[in-house]
Short mmCIF file of C-alpha atoms and ligand atoms in Angstrom, two decimals:
data_model
loop_
_atom_site.label_atom_id
_atom_site.label_comp_id
_atom_site.label_asym_id
_atom_site.label_seq_id
_atom_site.Cartn_x
_atom_site.Cartn_y
_atom_site.Cartn_z
CA UNK T 1 -19.78 -12.58 -8.88
CA UNK T 2 -16.56 -10.45 -10.10
CA UNK T 3 -13.61 -12.11 -11.70
CA UNK T 4 -10.71 -10.79 -10.17
CA UNK T 5 -6.97 -11.39 -12.49
CA UNK T 6 -3.96 -11.05 -10.52
CA UNK T 7 -0.97 -9.95 -13.07
CA UNK T 8 2.42 -10.57 -11.02
CA UNK T 9 1.08 -13.64 -8.61
CA UNK T 10 4.82 -14.60 -8.37
CA UNK T 11 6.18 -12.02 -6.62
CA UNK T 12 5.67 -11.37 -2.62
CA UNK T 13 2.40 -8.61 -2.84
CA UNK T 14 1.24 -10.57 -5.68
CA UNK T 15 0.95 -13.98 -4.31
CA UNK T 16 -0.54 -12.72 -1.44
CA UNK T 17 -3.37 -11.13 -3.11
CA UNK T 18 -3.81 -14.25 -5.28
CA UNK T 19 -4.38 -15.72 -2.09
CA UNK T 20 -6.46 -13.56 -0.71
CA UNK T 21 -9.13 -13.21 -3.79
CA UNK T 22 -9.07 -17.24 -3.86
CA UNK T 23 -10.06 -17.42 0.05
CA UNK T 24 -12.45 -14.29 -1.15
CA UNK T 25 -16.04 -15.07 -0.77
CA UNK T 26 -17.56 -12.97 -3.80
CA UNK T 27 -14.57 -12.80 -6.22
CA UNK T 28 -13.82 -15.22 -8.67
CA UNK T 29 -9.96 -15.64 -9.48
CA UNK T 30 -9.06 -14.85 -12.65
CA UNK T 31 -5.49 -15.49 -14.23
CA UNK T 32 -2.53 -15.83 -12.07
CA UNK T 33 0.36 -14.49 -14.08
CA UNK T 34 4.21 -15.41 -13.88
CA UNK T 35 6.95 -15.62 -16.57
CA UNK T 36 9.40 -17.85 -15.08
CA UNK T 37 7.20 -19.71 -13.30
CA UNK T 38 4.58 -19.72 -15.26
CA UNK T 39 3.22 -23.78 -15.03
CA UNK T 40 3.87 -24.13 -11.83
CA UNK T 41 0.96 -24.36 -8.74
CA UNK T 42 1.25 -21.30 -6.72
CA UNK T 43 1.46 -23.20 -3.42
CA UNK T 44 4.69 -24.59 -5.34
CA UNK T 45 6.52 -20.63 -5.54
CA UNK T 46 4.67 -19.68 -2.51
CA UNK T 47 3.85 -22.63 0.09
CA UNK T 48 2.67 -20.54 2.86
CA UNK T 49 -0.48 -19.72 1.04
CA UNK T 50 -2.01 -23.30 -0.45
CA UNK T 51 -3.19 -22.16 -3.74
CA UNK T 52 -3.78 -25.00 -6.17
CA UNK T 53 -4.00 -22.94 -8.90
CA UNK T 54 -1.34 -22.71 -11.75
CA UNK T 55 0.29 -19.32 -12.73
CA UNK T 56 0.23 -18.97 -16.90
CA UNK T 57 1.95 -16.37 -18.79
CA UNK T 58 0.14 -13.05 -18.66
CA UNK T 59 -3.21 -12.71 -21.04
CA UNK T 60 -4.53 -9.56 -21.31
CA UNK T 61 -6.57 -10.04 -24.39
CA UNK T 62 -8.24 -13.04 -22.32
CA UNK T 63 -9.67 -10.49 -19.56
CA UNK T 64 -13.26 -9.44 -20.65
CA UNK T 65 -15.02 -5.77 -19.96
CA UNK T 66 -15.93 -5.46 -16.67
CA UNK T 67 -13.22 -7.64 -15.24
CA UNK T 68 -11.54 -6.38 -12.08
CA UNK T 69 -7.75 -7.01 -12.35
CA UNK T 70 -4.75 -6.08 -10.08
CA UNK T 71 -1.40 -5.52 -11.45
CA UNK T 72 1.63 -6.42 -9.11
CA UNK T 73 4.63 -5.72 -11.33
CA UNK T 74 7.70 -3.42 -10.40
CA UNK T 75 7.18 0.06 -11.38
CA UNK T 76 7.60 1.04 -14.82
CA UNK T 77 6.92 -2.83 -16.21
CA UNK T 78 2.67 -1.77 -14.66
CA UNK T 79 2.11 1.15 -16.85
CA UNK T 80 2.16 -0.76 -20.27
CA UNK T 81 -0.27 -3.61 -19.08
CA UNK T 82 -2.47 -0.93 -16.88
CA UNK T 83 -2.98 0.99 -19.88
CA UNK T 84 -4.00 -2.34 -22.16
CA UNK T 85 -6.31 -3.65 -19.50
CA UNK T 86 -8.14 -0.12 -19.28
CA UNK T 87 -8.52 0.03 -22.79
CA UNK T 88 -9.90 -3.59 -22.80
CA UNK T 89 -12.50 -2.64 -20.29
CA UNK T 90 -11.70 -3.97 -17.10
CA UNK T 91 -10.99 -1.82 -14.09
CA UNK T 92 -7.67 -2.18 -12.62
CA UNK T 93 -5.62 -1.89 -8.60
CA UNK T 94 -2.35 -0.61 -9.96
CA UNK T 95 -0.59 -2.34 -6.82
CA UNK T 96 2.77 -0.69 -8.45
CA UNK T 97 3.66 3.18 -7.76
CA UNK T 98 2.90 3.63 -12.25
CA UNK T 99 -0.29 5.74 -11.49
CA UNK T 100 0.20 7.42 -7.84
CA UNK T 101 1.57 10.28 -8.37
CA UNK T 102 -0.55 13.14 -10.18
CA UNK T 103 2.05 15.23 -11.74
CA UNK T 104 3.72 13.43 -15.04
CA UNK T 105 6.73 15.33 -15.15
CA UNK T 106 8.14 13.95 -11.47
CA UNK T 107 7.96 10.45 -13.24
CA UNK T 108 11.39 10.65 -14.70
CA UNK T 109 12.95 11.84 -11.65
CA UNK T 110 11.82 9.81 -9.10
CA UNK T 111 10.95 6.41 -11.24
CA UNK T 112 13.24 7.31 -14.21
CA UNK T 113 11.07 6.90 -17.05
CA UNK T 114 8.38 9.22 -18.76
CA UNK T 115 5.03 7.78 -18.17
CA UNK T 116 3.59 6.29 -21.30
CA UNK T 117 0.20 7.40 -20.97
CA UNK T 118 -0.09 10.94 -18.38
CA UNK T 119 -3.68 11.07 -19.03
CA UNK T 120 -4.49 8.12 -16.72
CA UNK T 121 -2.60 10.18 -13.89
CA UNK T 122 -5.36 12.93 -14.09
CA UNK T 123 -7.58 9.71 -14.25
CA UNK T 124 -6.49 7.45 -11.09
CA UNK T 125 -7.43 7.63 -7.70
CA UNK T 126 -5.05 7.17 -4.74
CA UNK T 127 -6.15 4.15 -3.36
CA UNK T 128 -6.18 5.15 0.10
CA UNK T 129 -9.99 4.41 1.44
CA UNK T 130 -9.33 6.27 4.60
CA UNK T 131 -9.33 9.46 2.88
CA UNK T 132 -10.84 8.88 -0.80
CA UNK T 133 -13.06 5.90 -0.56
CA UNK T 134 -16.07 7.11 -2.30
CA UNK T 135 -14.12 8.45 -5.28
CA UNK T 136 -12.72 4.80 -5.15
CA UNK T 137 -16.04 2.97 -5.45
CA UNK T 138 -16.27 4.59 -9.04
CA UNK T 139 -12.66 4.39 -10.14
CA UNK T 140 -11.56 2.71 -13.15
CA UNK T 141 -8.37 3.12 -12.22
CA UNK T 142 -7.40 2.88 -8.53
CA UNK T 143 -3.39 3.80 -7.71
CA UNK T 144 -2.83 1.46 -4.53
CA UNK T 145 -0.75 3.63 -2.13
CA UNK T 146 2.88 2.68 -1.36
CA UNK T 147 3.70 0.91 2.03
CA UNK T 148 5.51 3.50 3.62
CA UNK T 149 2.90 6.23 2.57
CA UNK T 150 0.20 3.94 3.66
CA UNK T 151 1.49 3.96 7.16
CA UNK T 152 2.66 7.73 7.41
CA UNK T 153 -0.63 8.85 5.87
CA UNK T 154 -2.65 6.58 8.49
CA UNK T 155 -0.80 8.17 11.04
CA UNK T 156 -1.58 11.73 10.04
CA UNK T 157 -4.57 11.84 7.95
CA UNK T 158 -6.65 13.26 11.31
CA UNK T 159 -4.25 16.18 11.48
CA UNK T 160 -3.92 16.66 7.39
CA UNK T 161 -3.55 20.47 7.05
CA UNK T 162 -2.61 21.49 10.45
CA UNK T 163 0.44 19.35 11.24
CA UNK T 164 3.69 21.37 10.12
CA UNK T 165 7.53 20.62 9.33
CA UNK T 166 6.32 17.05 9.53
CA UNK T 167 9.29 14.43 10.00
CA UNK T 168 8.42 10.66 9.04
CA UNK T 169 10.89 7.88 10.76
CA UNK T 170 9.50 4.95 9.19
CA UNK T 171 11.29 1.58 9.57
CA UNK T 172 10.32 -1.36 7.54
CA UNK T 173 10.43 -5.37 7.16
CA UNK T 174 12.73 -6.83 4.31
CA UNK T 175 9.51 -8.65 2.40
CA UNK T 176 9.20 -4.89 1.57
CA UNK T 177 11.72 -5.10 -1.30
CA UNK T 178 10.01 -7.91 -3.19
CA UNK T 179 11.60 -11.48 -3.79
CA UNK T 180 14.90 -10.44 -6.06
CA UNK T 181 17.96 -11.21 -4.27
CA UNK T 182 20.36 -8.63 -3.47
CA UNK T 183 23.34 -8.05 -1.44
CA UNK T 184 20.91 -5.17 0.45
CA UNK T 185 18.46 -7.67 1.78
CA UNK T 186 20.53 -10.58 2.22
CA UNK T 187 20.36 -11.97 5.63
CA UNK T 188 23.95 -11.52 6.82
CA UNK T 189 22.93 -7.84 6.00
CA UNK T 190 20.29 -7.32 7.45
CA UNK T 191 19.95 -9.46 10.14
CA UNK T 192 21.08 -7.93 13.92
CA UNK T 193 21.03 -4.63 12.41
CA UNK T 194 19.33 -1.69 11.46
CA UNK T 195 20.04 0.41 8.18
CA UNK T 196 18.99 3.68 7.11
CA UNK T 197 18.71 4.02 2.98
CA UNK T 198 18.20 6.14 0.37
CA UNK T 199 17.93 9.43 2.32
CA UNK T 200 16.58 12.46 1.25
CA UNK T 201 16.06 10.29 -2.30
CA UNK T 202 13.29 8.07 -0.85
CA UNK T 203 10.44 7.51 -3.97
CA UNK T 204 7.38 7.40 -1.18
CA UNK T 205 8.50 11.16 0.02
CA UNK T 206 6.51 12.63 -3.02
CA UNK T 207 3.83 10.45 -2.75
CA UNK T 208 3.61 11.29 0.98
CA UNK T 209 3.69 15.44 0.06
CA UNK T 210 0.94 14.81 -2.35
CA UNK T 211 -1.67 13.50 -0.40
CA UNK T 212 -0.59 15.80 2.58
CA UNK T 213 -0.35 18.50 0.17
CA UNK T 214 3.27 19.54 2.59
CA UNK T 215 6.33 18.78 2.05
CA UNK T 216 7.87 16.31 4.49
CA UNK T 217 11.27 15.25 5.84
CA UNK T 218 10.92 11.48 5.66
CA UNK T 219 13.94 8.56 6.30
CA UNK T 220 13.63 4.84 5.18
CA UNK T 221 14.61 2.29 7.33
CA UNK T 222 15.41 -1.57 7.27
CA UNK T 223 14.82 -3.49 10.07
CA UNK T 224 15.74 -7.07 10.07
CA UNK T 225 12.21 -8.41 9.93
CA UNK T 226 9.88 -10.26 7.33
CA UNK T 227 6.79 -8.07 7.51
CA UNK T 228 5.70 -5.05 9.14
CA UNK T 229 6.18 -1.77 9.15
CA UNK T 230 6.24 1.14 11.74
CA UNK T 231 6.11 4.84 10.83
CA UNK T 232 6.80 7.15 13.30
CA UNK T 233 5.57 10.69 12.53
CA UNK T 234 6.64 14.15 14.25
CA UNK T 235 4.98 16.83 13.66
CA UNK T 236 4.47 21.23 15.04
CA UNK T 237 0.74 21.23 16.33
CA UNK T 238 -1.30 22.94 18.08
CA UNK T 239 -4.77 21.94 17.66
CA UNK T 240 -5.39 20.18 20.48
CA UNK T 241 -5.21 21.36 24.57
CA UNK T 242 -4.26 17.73 25.40
CA UNK T 243 -3.50 13.97 24.92
CA UNK T 244 -7.20 13.37 25.24
CA UNK T 245 -8.56 15.84 22.74
CA UNK T 246 -6.13 14.44 20.54
CA UNK T 247 -6.97 11.34 21.03
CA UNK T 248 -10.54 12.11 20.12
CA UNK T 249 -9.73 13.88 17.23
CA UNK T 250 -8.14 10.57 16.09
CA UNK T 251 -11.12 8.10 17.55
CA UNK T 252 -13.83 10.02 15.46
CA UNK T 253 -11.73 10.45 12.13
CA UNK T 254 -11.30 6.31 12.12
CA UNK T 255 -14.76 6.05 13.40
CA UNK T 256 -16.19 4.82 10.06
CA UNK T 257 -13.20 3.17 8.52
CA UNK T 258 -13.23 -0.57 9.69
CA UNK T 259 -9.55 -1.70 9.33
CA UNK T 260 -7.68 1.48 11.25
CA UNK T 261 -7.14 0.93 15.13
CA UNK T 262 -7.08 3.64 17.47
CA UNK T 263 -4.74 2.13 20.17
CA UNK T 264 -4.54 3.02 23.73
CA UNK T 265 -0.75 2.75 23.52
CA UNK T 266 2.16 2.74 21.04
CA UNK T 267 1.28 -0.14 18.32
CA UNK T 268 4.42 -2.52 17.62
CA UNK T 269 4.36 -4.38 14.44
CA UNK T 270 3.33 -7.59 15.71
CA UNK T 271 -0.43 -6.73 16.31
CA UNK T 272 -1.01 -6.26 12.52
CA UNK T 273 1.26 -8.69 10.56
CA UNK T 274 -0.38 -11.01 8.15
CA UNK T 275 -4.17 -8.58 8.76
CA UNK T 276 -5.61 -5.71 6.76
CA UNK T 277 -5.72 -3.84 10.03
CA UNK T 278 -3.36 -0.89 10.76
CA UNK T 279 -3.10 0.70 14.04
CA UNK T 280 -2.13 4.48 15.35
CA UNK T 281 -1.57 6.27 18.16
CA UNK T 282 -1.14 10.12 18.57
CA UNK T 283 0.79 11.54 21.62
CA UNK T 284 1.18 15.02 22.65
CA UNK T 285 4.37 16.71 23.40
CA UNK T 286 3.53 17.57 27.36
CA UNK T 287 5.21 20.82 26.96
CA UNK T 288 2.47 21.51 23.66
CA UNK T 289 2.93 22.86 20.48
CA UNK T 290 4.46 19.28 18.82
CA UNK T 291 3.05 15.91 18.52
CA UNK T 292 4.29 12.49 17.80
CA UNK T 293 1.73 9.81 16.30
CA UNK T 294 2.42 6.06 14.96
CA UNK T 295 1.51 4.20 12.28
CA UNK T 296 2.01 0.36 11.86
CA UNK T 297 0.74 -2.23 9.11
CA UNK T 298 2.06 -5.03 7.67
CA UNK T 299 3.21 -3.66 4.33
CA UNK T 300 2.60 -6.92 1.84
CA UNK T 301 -1.00 -6.71 3.72
CA UNK T 302 -2.18 -3.19 4.72
CA UNK T 303 0.22 -2.15 2.79
CA UNK T 304 -0.30 -3.86 -0.82
CA UNK T 305 -2.39 -6.81 -1.06
CA UNK T 306 -5.25 -6.61 1.41
CA UNK T 307 -5.25 -2.77 0.93
CA UNK T 308 -5.79 -3.78 -2.82
CA UNK T 309 -8.58 -6.44 -1.76
CA UNK T 310 -10.22 -3.26 0.27
CA UNK T 311 -10.05 -1.49 -2.87
CA UNK T 312 -11.52 -3.79 -5.54
CA UNK T 313 -14.39 -4.81 -2.88
CA UNK T 314 -15.30 -0.83 -3.06
CA UNK T 315 -14.82 -0.70 -6.71
CA UNK T 316 -17.14 -3.94 -7.26
CA UNK T 317 -19.50 -2.23 -4.52
CA UNK T 318 -18.91 -5.20 -2.01
CA UNK T 319 -18.72 -4.54 1.42
CA UNK T 320 -15.19 -3.11 2.61
CA UNK T 321 -14.67 -5.67 5.20
CA UNK T 322 -15.82 -8.59 2.81
CA UNK T 323 -13.00 -11.44 2.83
CA UNK T 324 -10.37 -9.04 5.17
CA UNK T 325 -11.92 -9.73 8.35
CA UNK T 326 -10.18 -12.99 9.07
CA UNK T 327 -7.16 -12.00 7.59
N1 LIG S 1 6.75 -5.64 -1.39
C1 LIG S 1 6.03 -4.75 -0.69
O1 LIG S 1 5.81 -4.50 0.21
C2 LIG S 1 4.85 -4.23 -1.35
C3 LIG S 1 4.02 -3.09 -0.67
C4 LIG S 1 3.38 -2.07 -1.56
C5 LIG S 1 3.59 -2.08 -3.10
N2 LIG S 1 4.56 -2.60 -3.56
C6 LIG S 1 4.78 -2.86 -4.64
O2 LIG S 1 4.34 -4.23 -5.41
C7 LIG S 1 5.17 -4.18 -6.60
C8 LIG S 1 5.14 -5.83 -6.63
O3 LIG S 1 6.20 -5.78 -5.44
P1 LIG S 1 6.46 -7.28 -5.03
O4 LIG S 1 7.62 -6.55 -3.57
O5 LIG S 1 6.00 -8.09 -5.13
O6 LIG S 1 8.23 -7.65 -5.76
P2 LIG S 1 8.68 -9.18 -6.70
O7 LIG S 1 8.37 -10.02 -5.44
O8 LIG S 1 9.52 -8.54 -6.89
O9 LIG S 1 7.45 -9.44 -7.95
C9 LIG S 1 7.25 -8.21 -8.89
C10 LIG S 1 6.58 -9.93 -9.96
O10 LIG S 1 6.74 -9.06 -11.08
C11 LIG S 1 7.24 -9.77 -12.18
N3 LIG S 1 7.36 -8.97 -12.98
C12 LIG S 1 8.74 -8.38 -12.88
N4 LIG S 1 8.91 -8.08 -14.09
C13 LIG S 1 8.24 -7.75 -14.90
C14 LIG S 1 8.02 -7.66 -16.30
N5 LIG S 1 9.14 -6.80 -16.99
N6 LIG S 1 6.81 -8.45 -16.88
C15 LIG S 1 6.12 -8.55 -16.38
N7 LIG S 1 6.20 -8.69 -14.88
C16 LIG S 1 7.56 -8.89 -14.19
C17 LIG S 1 8.07 -10.77 -11.55
O11 LIG S 1 7.65 -12.03 -12.05
P3 LIG S 1 8.25 -13.21 -12.81
O12 LIG S 1 8.97 -14.00 -11.70
O13 LIG S 1 6.61 -13.66 -13.29
O14 LIG S 1 8.99 -12.47 -13.74
C18 LIG S 1 7.61 -10.63 -9.95
O15 LIG S 1 7.42 -11.62 -9.57
C19 LIG S 1 6.13 -3.28 -6.77
O16 LIG S 1 5.59 -2.66 -7.90
C20 LIG S 1 6.10 -2.66 -6.08
O17 LIG S 1 7.08 -1.69 -5.32
C21 LIG S 1 5.47 -4.06 -2.71
#
């Protein structure tokens, strides 16, 4: 039995993650932490998960060597805790963006802070099992992907290195913004509308570019749903003679990846909500030379919490699917 501590468990991603660990057949839920909600049962803060355990103030010193931990803090707040946990001998999945970018120089411009432990960026493994599964198994520090990058990369991995001039048009549900209230995510702002945001300045673009190894044009849109994220990707591509061959390439790529389903029609969010599954669908322009690929997932699950559990399973030497197939 491995103990898994969840830091930031009152937040959207952290509460979902604590619930998954609580129900996991071989992980023990360690501390689940919060600041203002410390002392309350998680079930009071996030009643949908029915986790009776009480939230407590974070205590990194109570983490033992060999424990696993997941950090679900906002970016810049996670990095110091992640370093402290590693220094105590824990292995960590950072659900925030603080260890996703390998290049420390990007942190001030993209995230607005100088990275406090740049050497950890060289060590961190980007936590997309469909790309880095073997490295995740042995990692001390796994950087869980952002939700947009996870969907876009899954839609593009089978054509990695061959797709050119990639354009990603992505839509996310409002839970992607976390539990904090703001006018941008107010019900009255979001309902019955679709809004693009952070055009040419979204923080997930450099992350996608790092993993794809190529520049992309990325635009995010907010849509009036709670959970779900759809990435529609357009690219120049000459590597498949017809639709059937392109789909075969996708099926081959994902044959050994239990949580990515290559589906027979463009996928919608409903098929993956509250699951660790992602669905992908590639289509070839009948005129040739161009593809449109789709990736859809639940931003709080495969895009955050259950994706983190998939990584924790690999790190602990457990079956990758453990505790996730029913979710
Ligand atoms: N939402 C998503 O779909 C999604 C997807 C992928 C990745 N992520 C990443 O996951 C992380 C958490 O996102 P979220 O959506 O769950 O955000 P959230 O709902 O705002 O939760 C963040 C939690 O972090 C805690 N926190 C805030 N500032 C802190 C600080 N200075 N020190 C300690 N704890 C602090 C808060 O706990 P207290 O209330 O106790 O202060 C809060 O509950 C972020 O880095 C986000 O980028 C989110």
